[in-house]
Amino acid sequence: MIVESYQTIQLADSFCHALSAILRRFDIPQEAERIVLNCRDPNYYRSRQGLHPVEIQFKRENNESLWSIAFIASFSYQNDRHDSLDVELYFHLANRWCYQPDAGSADLVQPAVLDLFYSWCSAFERHLAKQALQDIQLTMIR
């Protein structure tokens, strides 16, 4: 259901299966070509502690195509004084780059950056397995 290979970046089968299982929970219109999955821990908004919100955008050519991940972003409050969330990590698989506010942009296939990405995916997969993100929503982008 989800593309596993993005040029030199190979997603773990288990990560793709976990995302596919979530997507199967939703009735996705056949004409949908872009969808956004939002995963949230409501406690984070109240206490600023817990799992940070994650957004994953998927795209496909047509209803026969597999979904490919366009990007993955996680968000956080930058400090105790901010009332709005900001991007803390942004992985753009299609264009192979990563963004982190403190470090700027980097090529996603650099070994250290790719290690960060794989570690992030592994941690996110564990959170999904534990059902730690209670608010999961899917939106179609027109």
CSV table of C-alpha atoms in Angstrom, one decimal:
chain,number,residue,atom,x,y,z
A,1,MET,CA,0.0,0.0,0.0
A,2,ILE,CA,3.0,2.3,0.6
A,3,VAL,CA,6.2,2.7,-1.5
A,4,GLU,CA,9.2,1.5,0.4
A,5,SER,CA,12.0,2.8,-1.8
A,6,TYR,CA,12.9,6.4,-2.5
A,7,GLN,CA,16.0,6.4,-4.6
A,8,THR,CA,18.7,5.4,-2.2
A,9,ILE,CA,16.4,5.6,0.9
A,10,GLN,CA,14.8,2.4,1.9
A,11,LEU,CA,12.0,2.4,4.5
A,12,ALA,CA,11.7,-0.6,6.8
A,13,ASP,CA,8.9,-3.0,5.9
A,14,SER,CA,7.5,-2.8,9.4
A,15,PHE,CA,7.3,1.0,9.2
A,16,CYS,CA,5.4,0.8,5.9
A,17,HIS,CA,3.1,-1.9,7.3
A,18,ALA,CA,2.3,0.2,10.4
A,19,LEU,CA,1.4,3.2,8.2
A,20,SER,CA,-0.6,1.0,5.8
A,21,ALA,CA,-2.6,-0.5,8.8
A,22,ILE,CA,-3.5,3.0,9.8
A,23,LEU,CA,-4.5,4.1,6.3
A,24,ARG,CA,-6.7,1.0,6.0
A,25,ARG,CA,-8.8,2.3,9.0
A,26,PHE,CA,-10.1,5.1,6.8
A,27,ASP,CA,-12.4,5.2,3.8
A,28,ILE,CA,-10.1,6.9,1.3
A,29,PRO,CA,-12.0,8.0,-1.8
A,30,GLN,CA,-10.7,6.3,-5.0
A,31,GLU,CA,-10.1,9.7,-6.6
A,32,ALA,CA,-7.8,10.8,-3.8
A,33,GLU,CA,-4.3,11.6,-5.0
A,34,ARG,CA,-3.0,13.4,-1.9
A,35,ILE,CA,-3.8,12.7,1.7
A,36,VAL,CA,-2.4,14.0,5.1
A,37,LEU,CA,-2.2,11.8,8.2
A,38,ASN,CA,-2.1,13.7,11.5
A,39,CYS,CA,-1.1,11.8,14.6
A,40,ARG,CA,-1.4,13.6,18.0
A,41,ASP,CA,-1.1,13.0,21.7
A,42,PRO,CA,-3.8,15.3,23.2
A,43,ASN,CA,-1.7,15.5,26.4
A,44,TYR,CA,1.0,17.4,24.6
A,45,TYR,CA,-1.2,20.3,23.9
A,46,ARG,CA,-2.3,20.5,27.6
A,47,SER,CA,0.9,19.9,29.4
A,48,ARG,CA,3.6,20.3,26.7
A,49,GLN,CA,4.8,16.9,27.6
A,50,GLY,CA,4.4,13.7,25.7
A,51,LEU,CA,4.6,12.8,22.1
A,52,HIS,CA,5.0,15.6,19.6
A,53,PRO,CA,2.4,15.9,16.8
A,54,VAL,CA,3.3,14.3,13.5
A,55,GLU,CA,2.1,15.0,10.0
A,56,ILE,CA,2.7,12.7,7.0
A,57,GLN,CA,1.7,13.6,3.5
A,58,PHE,CA,1.1,10.9,1.0
A,59,LYS,CA,0.6,11.1,-2.8
A,60,ARG,CA,-0.2,8.7,-5.6
A,61,GLU,CA,-0.6,9.0,-9.4
A,62,ASN,CA,-4.0,7.2,-9.5
A,63,ASN,CA,-6.2,4.8,-7.5
A,64,GLU,CA,-4.1,1.8,-8.8
A,65,SER,CA,-0.8,3.3,-7.5
A,66,LEU,CA,0.8,2.7,-4.2
A,67,TRP,CA,1.0,5.7,-1.8
A,68,SER,CA,4.3,7.4,-1.6
A,69,ILE,CA,5.4,9.5,1.3
A,70,ALA,CA,6.0,13.1,0.2
A,71,PHE,CA,7.1,14.3,3.6
A,72,ILE,CA,7.1,13.7,7.3
A,73,ALA,CA,7.1,16.5,9.8
A,74,SER,CA,7.0,16.7,13.6
A,75,PHE,CA,6.1,19.7,15.5
A,76,SER,CA,6.8,21.1,19.0
A,77,TYR,CA,6.5,24.2,21.1
A,78,GLN,CA,9.9,26.0,20.7
A,79,ASN,CA,9.9,27.1,24.4
A,80,ASP,CA,7.6,27.6,27.3
A,81,ARG,CA,6.6,31.1,26.0
A,82,HIS,CA,5.3,30.1,22.6
A,83,ASP,CA,1.6,29.3,22.1
A,84,SER,CA,1.9,27.9,18.7
A,85,LEU,CA,3.7,24.8,17.3
A,86,ASP,CA,6.7,25.0,15.0
A,87,VAL,CA,8.4,22.4,12.8
A,88,GLU,CA,11.1,20.6,14.7
A,89,LEU,CA,11.9,18.0,12.1
A,90,TYR,CA,11.0,17.9,8.4
A,91,PHE,CA,11.9,15.0,6.2
A,92,HIS,CA,11.1,15.5,2.5
A,93,LEU,CA,11.5,12.1,0.9
A,94,ALA,CA,10.7,13.1,-2.7
A,95,ASN,CA,13.4,15.8,-2.8
A,96,ARG,CA,15.7,14.0,-0.3
A,97,TRP,CA,16.3,16.7,2.3
A,98,CYS,CA,15.8,17.2,6.0
A,99,TYR,CA,15.2,20.5,7.9
A,100,GLN,CA,15.7,21.2,11.6
A,101,PRO,CA,15.5,24.8,12.8
A,102,ASP,CA,18.7,24.6,14.8
A,103,ALA,CA,20.7,23.0,11.9
A,104,GLY,CA,19.0,24.2,8.8
A,105,SER,CA,18.6,22.0,5.7
A,106,ALA,CA,20.7,19.0,4.9
A,107,ASP,CA,20.8,16.2,2.3
A,108,LEU,CA,18.7,13.3,3.6
A,109,VAL,CA,21.2,10.8,2.3
A,110,GLN,CA,24.1,12.1,4.3
A,111,PRO,CA,24.9,9.2,6.7
A,112,ALA,CA,24.3,11.2,10.0
A,113,VAL,CA,21.0,12.6,8.6
A,114,LEU,CA,19.8,9.3,7.3
A,115,ASP,CA,20.6,7.7,10.7
A,116,LEU,CA,18.5,10.4,12.3
A,117,PHE,CA,15.6,9.7,9.9
A,118,TYR,CA,15.8,5.9,10.4
A,119,SER,CA,15.9,6.4,14.2
A,120,TRP,CA,12.9,8.8,14.0
A,121,CYS,CA,10.9,6.3,11.9
A,122,SER,CA,11.7,3.4,14.3
A,123,ALA,CA,10.6,5.5,17.3
A,124,PHE,CA,7.4,6.6,15.6
A,125,GLU,CA,6.7,3.0,14.7
A,126,ARG,CA,7.0,2.0,18.3
A,127,HIS,CA,4.6,4.7,19.3
A,128,LEU,CA,2.1,3.5,16.8
A,129,ALA,CA,2.5,-0.1,18.1
A,130,LYS,CA,1.8,1.1,21.6
A,131,GLN,CA,-1.2,3.1,20.4
A,132,ALA,CA,0.4,6.1,22.2
A,133,LEU,CA,-1.1,8.6,19.7
A,134,GLN,CA,-4.8,8.7,20.5
A,135,ASP,CA,-5.8,11.3,18.0
A,136,ILE,CA,-5.2,10.1,14.4
A,137,GLN,CA,-6.9,11.8,11.5
A,138,LEU,CA,-6.8,11.6,7.8
A,139,THR,CA,-7.6,14.4,5.4
A,140,MET,CA,-7.8,14.4,1.6
A,141,ILE,CA,-6.1,17.3,-0.1
A,142,ARG,CA,-7.8,18.6,-3.2
